[in-house]
Amino acid sequence: MTPRGWALLALAGLTVALVVLAALLIPWHRPPAPRADQLAALGDLPAEQVARGREFRAALRPGGYTALAVGLLVALALGLTPLGSRLVELVGRPFGGHWAAQAVLGGLAVVLVADLVTLPFAAWRQSVLTRYGLSTNGWNGWAVDLLKSYAVSAVIGAVALFGFYAVIRLAPRWWWAFGAAGAALLVVLLSFVLPVLVEPVFNRFTPMERGPLRTELMSMAARDGVPVRDVLVADASRRTRAVNAYVSGLGPTRRVVVYDTLLTEATPAEVTAVVAHELGHAKDSDVAVGTLTGALGAAAAVVALYLLGSWGPLLRLAGVDSVAQPRAFPLLLALVTVAGLVAAPVQALMSRRVEARADAHALALTGDPVAFESMQRRLGSVNLGDPDPPRWEYLYSASHPSTVERMAAARAYAREAGR
Ligand SMILES: [Zn+2]
């Protein structure tokens, strides 16, 4: 069999593995709470809060979607015309057109162009956040964050680009197989190291102060059978008024993080409800499952790019002879951008199901639907959320169930538990 035949087989295998994994590990059987309960919950929220949340979300929308469209157009313009390959060539020229310079500097230049084109929209978003009082970092803090994230992406991008094109040179016929394995490994590695190497670039993390709340959280974790060394507090208030919490990392780097804003804005019972939700993620290994699906997805993407890249018309559009040249990187980026936009609603759906399971875990663990519901109201009011967002937007991009869904879930739990 030819390398192309093996690649087709590998892609089929990876696709089946992804579908089986998603079918087995995503809690599909968890339908949202009845719409009538959701509407009742919506009716119980202060009208003023609902209006302000909707106004804020509506203010973000034009810039957000224009940025998405412009980002797509630029990626297509660079990848499906010779513009991008010329840019890579130009950047590599001072280095005699050396492949490594084209691969790393050319690749980063293409990404930078795409970033710079959407920069005005990012600034516009920051101005909306400031106007609504959510942002606390000012323009200097915003610019510093932006430069830091460019620097982090440049380091990770340089390693990935160099590795990818080095593999192509070392194994001209089988690069897609090594590239797929490398991409999967990179996803796993990033999951391990992001919490300890990258998150500290943006925030300071300190162990939660000893006291009744910490004692309660640690004993809840022990009761839940989830080993937690510590609950970390992030200094999110340097940037935002919004409240949040999350789990990240794998094995030795796993951590539960709460924003310092959550500790000042929410009651101890509400913080407990939030942490119980995060323990649900830890208990169900949601980070590990996400990493595994991400790794398989990345491997499948490399194989798919190899297969698509042998399609003549596409190469002619991009003005390249082979997808294996660094000059074809803009074409790969364009295909990945389109794939990302198409995959977004599927990813959002899977995320919402996983989040709903963590909510159910929090309700069962705390047995306190009242605190859970007040925590949802708090999240919505402080973060200026739309408690019941437009259906199309929800389906396309919502990573979490809506506030009214989560409130209704708490009420359904209370009914069943007879509280
Ligand atoms: Zn969650």
Coordinates of C-alpha atoms and ligand atoms in Angstrom, one line a residue:
M1 CA 0.0 0.0 0.0
T2 CA 1.2 3.5 -0.8
P3 CA 1.7 6.2 2.0
R4 CA -1.5 7.8 0.7
G5 CA -3.4 4.5 1.2
W6 CA -2.1 4.2 4.7
A7 CA -3.0 7.9 5.4
L8 CA -6.6 7.2 4.3
L9 CA -6.7 4.2 6.6
A10 CA -5.2 6.2 9.5
L11 CA -7.7 9.0 9.0
A12 CA -10.6 6.5 9.0
G13 CA -9.2 4.9 12.2
L14 CA -8.7 8.2 13.9
T15 CA -12.2 9.4 13.0
V16 CA -13.8 6.1 14.3
A17 CA -11.7 6.5 17.5
L18 CA -13.0 10.1 18.0
V19 CA -16.6 9.1 17.4
V20 CA -16.4 6.1 19.7
L21 CA -14.6 8.2 22.4
A22 CA -17.2 11.0 22.1
A23 CA -20.1 8.5 22.2
L24 CA -18.8 6.8 25.3
L25 CA -17.3 9.6 27.3
I26 CA -19.6 12.6 26.6
P27 CA -22.8 12.4 28.8
W28 CA -25.2 12.7 25.9
H29 CA -28.2 11.4 27.9
R30 CA -28.4 14.6 29.9
P31 CA -31.2 16.7 28.4
P32 CA -31.6 20.3 29.5
A33 CA -34.2 21.1 32.2
P34 CA -37.7 21.7 30.8
R35 CA -38.2 25.0 29.0
A36 CA -41.1 25.9 31.2
D37 CA -38.8 25.8 34.3
Q38 CA -36.2 27.9 32.4
L39 CA -38.8 30.5 31.6
A40 CA -40.0 30.5 35.2
A41 CA -36.4 31.0 36.3
L42 CA -36.0 33.9 33.8
G43 CA -39.1 35.5 35.2
D44 CA -37.6 35.4 38.7
L45 CA -34.5 37.3 37.7
P46 CA -34.6 41.1 38.2
A47 CA -35.7 42.7 34.9
E48 CA -33.0 45.3 35.2
Q49 CA -30.3 42.6 35.5
V50 CA -31.6 40.8 32.4
A51 CA -31.8 44.0 30.4
R52 CA -28.2 45.0 31.3
G53 CA -26.8 41.6 30.5
R54 CA -28.5 41.6 27.1
E55 CA -27.4 45.2 26.4
F56 CA -23.8 44.2 27.2
R57 CA -23.9 41.1 25.1
A58 CA -25.5 43.0 22.2
A59 CA -22.7 45.6 22.5
L60 CA -20.0 42.9 22.1
R61 CA -21.7 41.2 19.2
P62 CA -20.9 43.4 16.2
G63 CA -17.2 43.6 16.8
G64 CA -17.0 39.9 17.8
Y65 CA -18.6 38.6 14.7
T66 CA -16.9 41.1 12.4
A67 CA -13.6 39.9 13.8
L68 CA -14.5 36.3 13.1
A69 CA -15.5 37.2 9.5
V70 CA -12.4 39.3 8.9
G71 CA -10.1 36.7 10.4
L72 CA -11.6 34.1 8.1
L73 CA -11.3 36.4 5.0
V74 CA -7.7 37.1 5.8
A75 CA -6.8 33.5 6.3
L76 CA -8.5 32.6 3.0
A77 CA -6.8 35.5 1.2
L78 CA -3.4 34.4 2.5
G79 CA -4.0 30.7 2.0
L80 CA -6.0 30.4 -1.2
T81 CA -4.1 33.0 -3.2
P82 CA -0.3 33.3 -3.7
L83 CA -0.2 36.2 -1.2
G84 CA 0.7 34.0 1.8
S85 CA 3.3 32.0 0.1
R86 CA 5.0 35.2 -1.2
L87 CA 5.0 36.5 2.4
V88 CA 6.8 33.4 3.6
E89 CA 9.3 33.7 0.8
L90 CA 9.9 37.4 1.6
V91 CA 10.5 36.7 5.2
G92 CA 12.9 33.9 4.4
R93 CA 14.9 35.9 1.8
P94 CA 17.4 37.6 4.2
F95 CA 18.4 34.1 5.3
G96 CA 19.0 32.8 1.8
G97 CA 15.5 31.2 1.7
H98 CA 16.7 28.6 4.2
W99 CA 13.8 26.2 5.0
A100 CA 14.0 26.8 8.8
A101 CA 13.7 30.6 8.4
Q102 CA 10.8 30.2 6.0
A103 CA 9.2 27.6 8.3
V104 CA 9.6 29.5 11.6
L105 CA 9.8 33.2 10.8
G106 CA 7.6 32.9 7.7
G107 CA 5.0 30.9 9.6
L108 CA 5.0 33.3 12.5
A109 CA 4.7 36.3 10.1
V110 CA 1.6 34.8 8.5
V111 CA 0.0 34.3 12.0
L112 CA 1.0 37.8 13.0
V113 CA -0.6 39.4 10.0
A114 CA -3.9 37.5 10.8
D115 CA -3.6 38.7 14.5
L116 CA -2.9 42.3 13.6
V117 CA -5.8 42.5 11.2
T118 CA -8.2 41.6 14.1
L119 CA -6.3 43.7 16.6
P120 CA -8.7 46.7 16.2
F121 CA -11.6 44.5 17.1
A122 CA -9.8 43.2 20.2
A123 CA -9.2 46.9 21.3
W124 CA -12.8 47.7 20.6
R125 CA -13.9 44.8 22.8
Q126 CA -11.7 46.1 25.6
S127 CA -13.4 49.5 25.2
V128 CA -16.8 47.9 25.7
L129 CA -15.6 45.9 28.7
T130 CA -14.2 49.1 30.2
R131 CA -17.4 51.1 29.4
Y132 CA -19.5 48.4 31.3
G133 CA -17.1 48.4 34.2
L134 CA -16.0 44.8 33.8
S135 CA -12.4 45.5 32.9
T136 CA -10.1 46.8 35.6
N137 CA -6.7 46.7 33.9
G138 CA -6.7 49.9 31.8
W139 CA -5.1 50.1 28.4
N140 CA -1.5 49.6 29.6
G141 CA -2.5 46.4 31.4
W142 CA -4.4 45.3 28.3
A143 CA -1.5 45.9 26.0
V144 CA 0.9 44.1 28.3
D145 CA -1.4 41.1 28.4
L146 CA -1.6 41.2 24.6
L147 CA 2.2 41.3 24.2
K148 CA 2.5 38.4 26.6
S149 CA 0.0 36.3 24.7
Y150 CA 1.8 37.1 21.4
A151 CA 5.1 36.0 23.1
V152 CA 3.7 32.8 24.4
S153 CA 2.1 31.9 21.0
A154 CA 5.3 32.8 19.3
V155 CA 7.3 30.4 21.5
I156 CA 4.8 27.5 21.1
G157 CA 4.3 28.3 17.4
A158 CA 8.1 28.3 16.7
V159 CA 8.6 24.9 18.3
A160 CA 5.6 23.5 16.5
L161 CA 6.6 25.0 13.1
F162 CA 10.3 23.9 13.4
G163 CA 9.3 20.4 14.5
F164 CA 6.7 20.0 11.7
Y165 CA 8.9 21.1 8.8
A166 CA 12.0 19.2 10.3
V167 CA 9.9 16.0 10.3
I168 CA 8.9 16.7 6.7
R169 CA 12.5 16.9 5.7
L170 CA 13.5 13.8 7.6
A171 CA 10.7 11.7 6.3
P172 CA 9.5 13.1 3.0
R173 CA 7.1 10.2 2.3
W174 CA 5.8 9.4 5.8
W175 CA 5.9 12.9 7.5
W176 CA 2.2 12.8 8.0
A177 CA 2.4 9.8 10.3
F178 CA 5.2 11.3 12.4
G179 CA 3.5 14.7 12.2
A180 CA 0.3 13.3 13.5
A181 CA 2.0 11.6 16.4
G182 CA 3.9 14.8 17.1
A183 CA 0.8 16.9 17.1
A184 CA -1.0 14.5 19.5
L185 CA 2.0 14.5 21.8
L186 CA 2.2 18.3 21.7
V187 CA -1.5 18.6 22.8
V188 CA -0.8 16.2 25.7
L189 CA 2.4 18.0 26.7
L190 CA 0.7 21.4 26.6
S191 CA -2.1 20.1 28.9
F192 CA 0.6 19.2 31.4
V193 CA 2.7 22.3 31.3
L194 CA 0.2 25.1 30.5
P195 CA -0.9 25.4 34.2
V196 CA 2.7 25.6 35.5
L197 CA 4.5 27.4 32.6
V198 CA 1.9 29.6 30.9
E199 CA -0.8 30.5 33.4
P200 CA 1.7 32.1 35.7
V201 CA 2.7 34.4 32.9
F202 CA -0.7 36.1 33.2
N203 CA -1.7 35.6 36.8
R204 CA -0.2 35.0 40.3
F205 CA -1.5 32.0 42.1
T206 CA -1.5 31.7 45.9
P207 CA -2.9 28.9 48.0
M208 CA -6.2 29.9 49.6
E209 CA -5.9 31.4 53.0
R210 CA -6.5 29.0 55.9
G211 CA -9.9 29.5 57.5
P212 CA -13.4 28.0 57.7
L213 CA -14.0 28.2 53.9
R214 CA -10.8 26.4 53.0
T215 CA -11.4 23.8 55.6
E216 CA -14.9 23.2 54.2
L217 CA -13.6 23.0 50.6
M218 CA -10.8 20.6 51.5
S219 CA -13.1 18.3 53.5
M220 CA -15.7 18.4 50.7
A221 CA -13.0 17.3 48.2
A222 CA -12.0 14.5 50.6
R223 CA -15.6 13.5 50.9
D224 CA -15.9 13.4 47.2
G225 CA -12.8 11.2 46.9
V226 CA -11.0 13.8 44.7
P227 CA -7.4 14.3 46.0
V228 CA -6.8 18.1 45.9
R229 CA -3.6 19.4 47.3
D230 CA -4.8 22.9 47.5
V231 CA -7.3 25.4 46.2
L232 CA -5.4 28.1 44.4
V233 CA -6.5 31.8 44.2
A234 CA -5.7 33.7 41.0
D235 CA -5.3 37.5 41.1
A236 CA -7.9 37.9 38.4
S237 CA -9.0 41.3 39.9
R238 CA -5.9 42.9 38.2
R239 CA -7.8 42.5 34.9
T240 CA -11.5 42.0 35.5
R241 CA -14.4 42.2 37.9
A242 CA -15.8 39.0 36.4
V243 CA -15.9 35.9 38.7
N244 CA -14.9 32.4 37.6
A245 CA -13.2 29.2 38.6
Y246 CA -11.6 26.3 36.7
V247 CA -9.6 23.1 36.8
S248 CA -6.6 22.6 34.6
G249 CA -3.6 20.4 34.3
L250 CA -3.1 16.6 34.4
G251 CA -1.8 14.3 37.2
P252 CA 0.8 16.2 39.1
T253 CA -0.1 19.6 37.6
R254 CA -3.8 19.3 38.2
R255 CA -5.2 22.2 40.2
V256 CA -8.5 23.8 41.2
V257 CA -8.3 27.6 40.7
V258 CA -10.8 30.2 41.9
Y259 CA -10.6 33.9 40.9
D260 CA -10.0 36.3 43.8
T261 CA -13.0 38.2 42.6
L262 CA -15.2 35.2 43.4
L263 CA -14.1 35.2 47.0
T264 CA -14.9 38.9 47.4
E265 CA -18.2 38.9 45.4
A266 CA -19.8 35.6 46.4
T267 CA -20.9 34.1 49.7
P268 CA -19.0 31.1 51.1
A269 CA -21.9 28.8 50.2
E270 CA -21.8 30.0 46.6
V271 CA -18.0 29.5 46.5
T272 CA -18.6 26.0 47.8
A273 CA -21.1 25.4 45.0
V274 CA -18.6 26.6 42.4
V275 CA -15.8 24.4 43.7
A276 CA -18.1 21.4 43.9
H277 CA -18.7 21.9 40.2
E278 CA -15.0 22.0 39.5
L279 CA -14.5 18.8 41.6
G280 CA -17.1 17.3 39.3
H281 CA -14.7 18.0 36.4
A282 CA -11.8 16.5 38.3
K283 CA -13.8 13.4 39.3
D284 CA -14.9 12.7 35.7
S285 CA -11.4 13.4 34.4
D286 CA -12.8 16.0 32.0
V287 CA -9.4 17.6 31.4
A288 CA -7.9 14.2 30.5
V289 CA -10.9 13.4 28.2
G290 CA -10.6 16.8 26.6
T291 CA -6.8 16.3 26.1
L292 CA -7.3 12.9 24.6
T293 CA -10.0 14.1 22.1
G294 CA -7.8 17.1 21.4
A295 CA -4.8 14.9 20.7
L296 CA -6.8 12.6 18.4
G297 CA -8.3 15.6 16.6
A298 CA -4.9 17.2 16.1
A299 CA -3.5 13.9 14.7
A300 CA -6.5 13.5 12.4
A301 CA -6.1 17.2 11.2
V302 CA -2.4 16.5 10.2
V303 CA -3.4 13.4 8.2
A304 CA -6.4 15.3 6.6
L305 CA -4.1 18.2 5.6
Y306 CA -1.7 15.8 4.0
L307 CA -4.5 14.2 2.0
L308 CA -6.2 17.5 1.0
G309 CA -2.8 18.9 0.2
S310 CA -2.3 16.5 -2.7
W311 CA -5.3 18.1 -4.4
G312 CA -4.0 20.0 -7.4
P313 CA -6.5 22.9 -7.7
L314 CA -5.9 23.9 -4.0
L315 CA -2.1 23.9 -4.6
R316 CA -2.5 26.0 -7.7
L317 CA -4.7 28.6 -5.9
A318 CA -2.0 28.9 -3.2
G319 CA 0.8 29.1 -5.8
V320 CA 2.8 26.2 -4.4
D321 CA 4.0 22.8 -5.8
S322 CA 3.5 20.8 -2.6
V323 CA 1.8 21.1 0.7
A324 CA 5.1 20.0 2.3
Q325 CA 6.8 23.3 1.6
P326 CA 6.9 26.0 4.3
R327 CA 5.5 28.3 1.5
A328 CA 2.3 26.2 1.8
F329 CA 1.8 27.0 5.5
P330 CA -0.7 29.8 4.8
L331 CA -2.8 27.2 2.9
L332 CA -2.7 24.9 5.9
L333 CA -3.7 27.8 8.2
A334 CA -6.6 28.6 6.0
L335 CA -7.9 25.0 6.0
V336 CA -7.5 24.8 9.8
T337 CA -9.3 28.1 10.2
V338 CA -12.3 26.9 8.2
A339 CA -12.3 23.5 10.1
G340 CA -12.2 25.4 13.4
L341 CA -15.3 27.4 12.5
V342 CA -17.1 24.3 11.3
A343 CA -16.2 22.3 14.4
A344 CA -17.1 25.1 16.9
P345 CA -20.8 24.1 17.4
V346 CA -19.9 20.5 17.9
Q347 CA -17.3 21.4 20.4
A348 CA -19.7 23.7 22.2
L349 CA -22.4 21.0 22.3
M350 CA -19.9 18.5 23.9
S351 CA -18.7 21.1 26.3
R352 CA -22.3 22.0 27.4
R353 CA -23.0 18.3 28.1
V354 CA -19.9 18.0 30.2
E355 CA -20.6 21.2 32.1
A356 CA -24.2 20.0 32.8
R357 CA -22.7 16.8 34.3
A358 CA -20.4 18.9 36.6
D359 CA -23.5 20.9 37.6
A360 CA -25.3 17.7 38.6
H361 CA -22.3 16.6 40.5
A362 CA -22.2 19.9 42.4
L363 CA -25.9 19.6 43.3
A364 CA -25.5 16.0 44.5
L365 CA -22.2 16.8 46.4
T366 CA -23.4 19.9 48.3
G367 CA -27.1 18.9 48.5
D368 CA -27.7 22.7 48.4
P369 CA -29.7 23.7 45.3
V370 CA -30.5 27.1 46.9
A371 CA -26.8 28.0 47.1
F372 CA -26.3 26.6 43.6
E373 CA -29.1 28.8 42.1
S374 CA -27.9 31.9 43.9
M375 CA -24.4 31.2 42.6
Q376 CA -25.8 31.0 39.1
R377 CA -27.6 34.4 39.6
R378 CA -24.3 35.8 41.0
L379 CA -22.3 34.6 38.0
G380 CA -24.8 36.1 35.6
S381 CA -25.2 39.4 37.3
V382 CA -21.5 40.1 38.0
N383 CA -20.3 38.8 34.6
L384 CA -23.1 40.6 32.8
G385 CA -24.3 37.5 31.1
D386 CA -27.5 37.1 29.0
P387 CA -29.3 34.5 31.2
D388 CA -31.2 33.2 28.1
P389 CA -29.1 34.0 25.0
P390 CA -30.4 33.8 21.4
R391 CA -30.8 30.3 20.3
W392 CA -28.4 30.5 17.3
E393 CA -25.6 32.0 19.4
Y394 CA -26.2 29.4 22.1
L395 CA -26.0 26.6 19.5
Y396 CA -22.9 28.0 17.8
S397 CA -20.7 28.9 20.7
A398 CA -22.1 28.5 24.2
S399 CA -19.6 26.4 26.2
H400 CA -21.9 26.2 29.2
P401 CA -25.6 25.7 29.7
S402 CA -27.4 29.1 30.0
T403 CA -28.1 30.7 33.4
V404 CA -31.8 29.8 33.2
E405 CA -30.9 26.2 32.2
R406 CA -28.6 25.9 35.2
M407 CA -31.2 27.5 37.6
A408 CA -33.9 25.2 36.3
A409 CA -31.6 22.2 36.8
A410 CA -31.2 23.2 40.5
R411 CA -35.0 23.5 40.8
A412 CA -35.5 20.1 39.2
Y413 CA -32.9 18.7 41.7
A414 CA -34.7 20.3 44.6
R415 CA -38.0 18.8 43.5
E416 CA -36.6 15.3 43.1
A417 CA -34.8 15.6 46.5
G418 CA -38.0 16.8 48.1
R419 CA -36.4 19.9 49.4
Ligands
ZN1 ZN -17.2 23.8 34.4

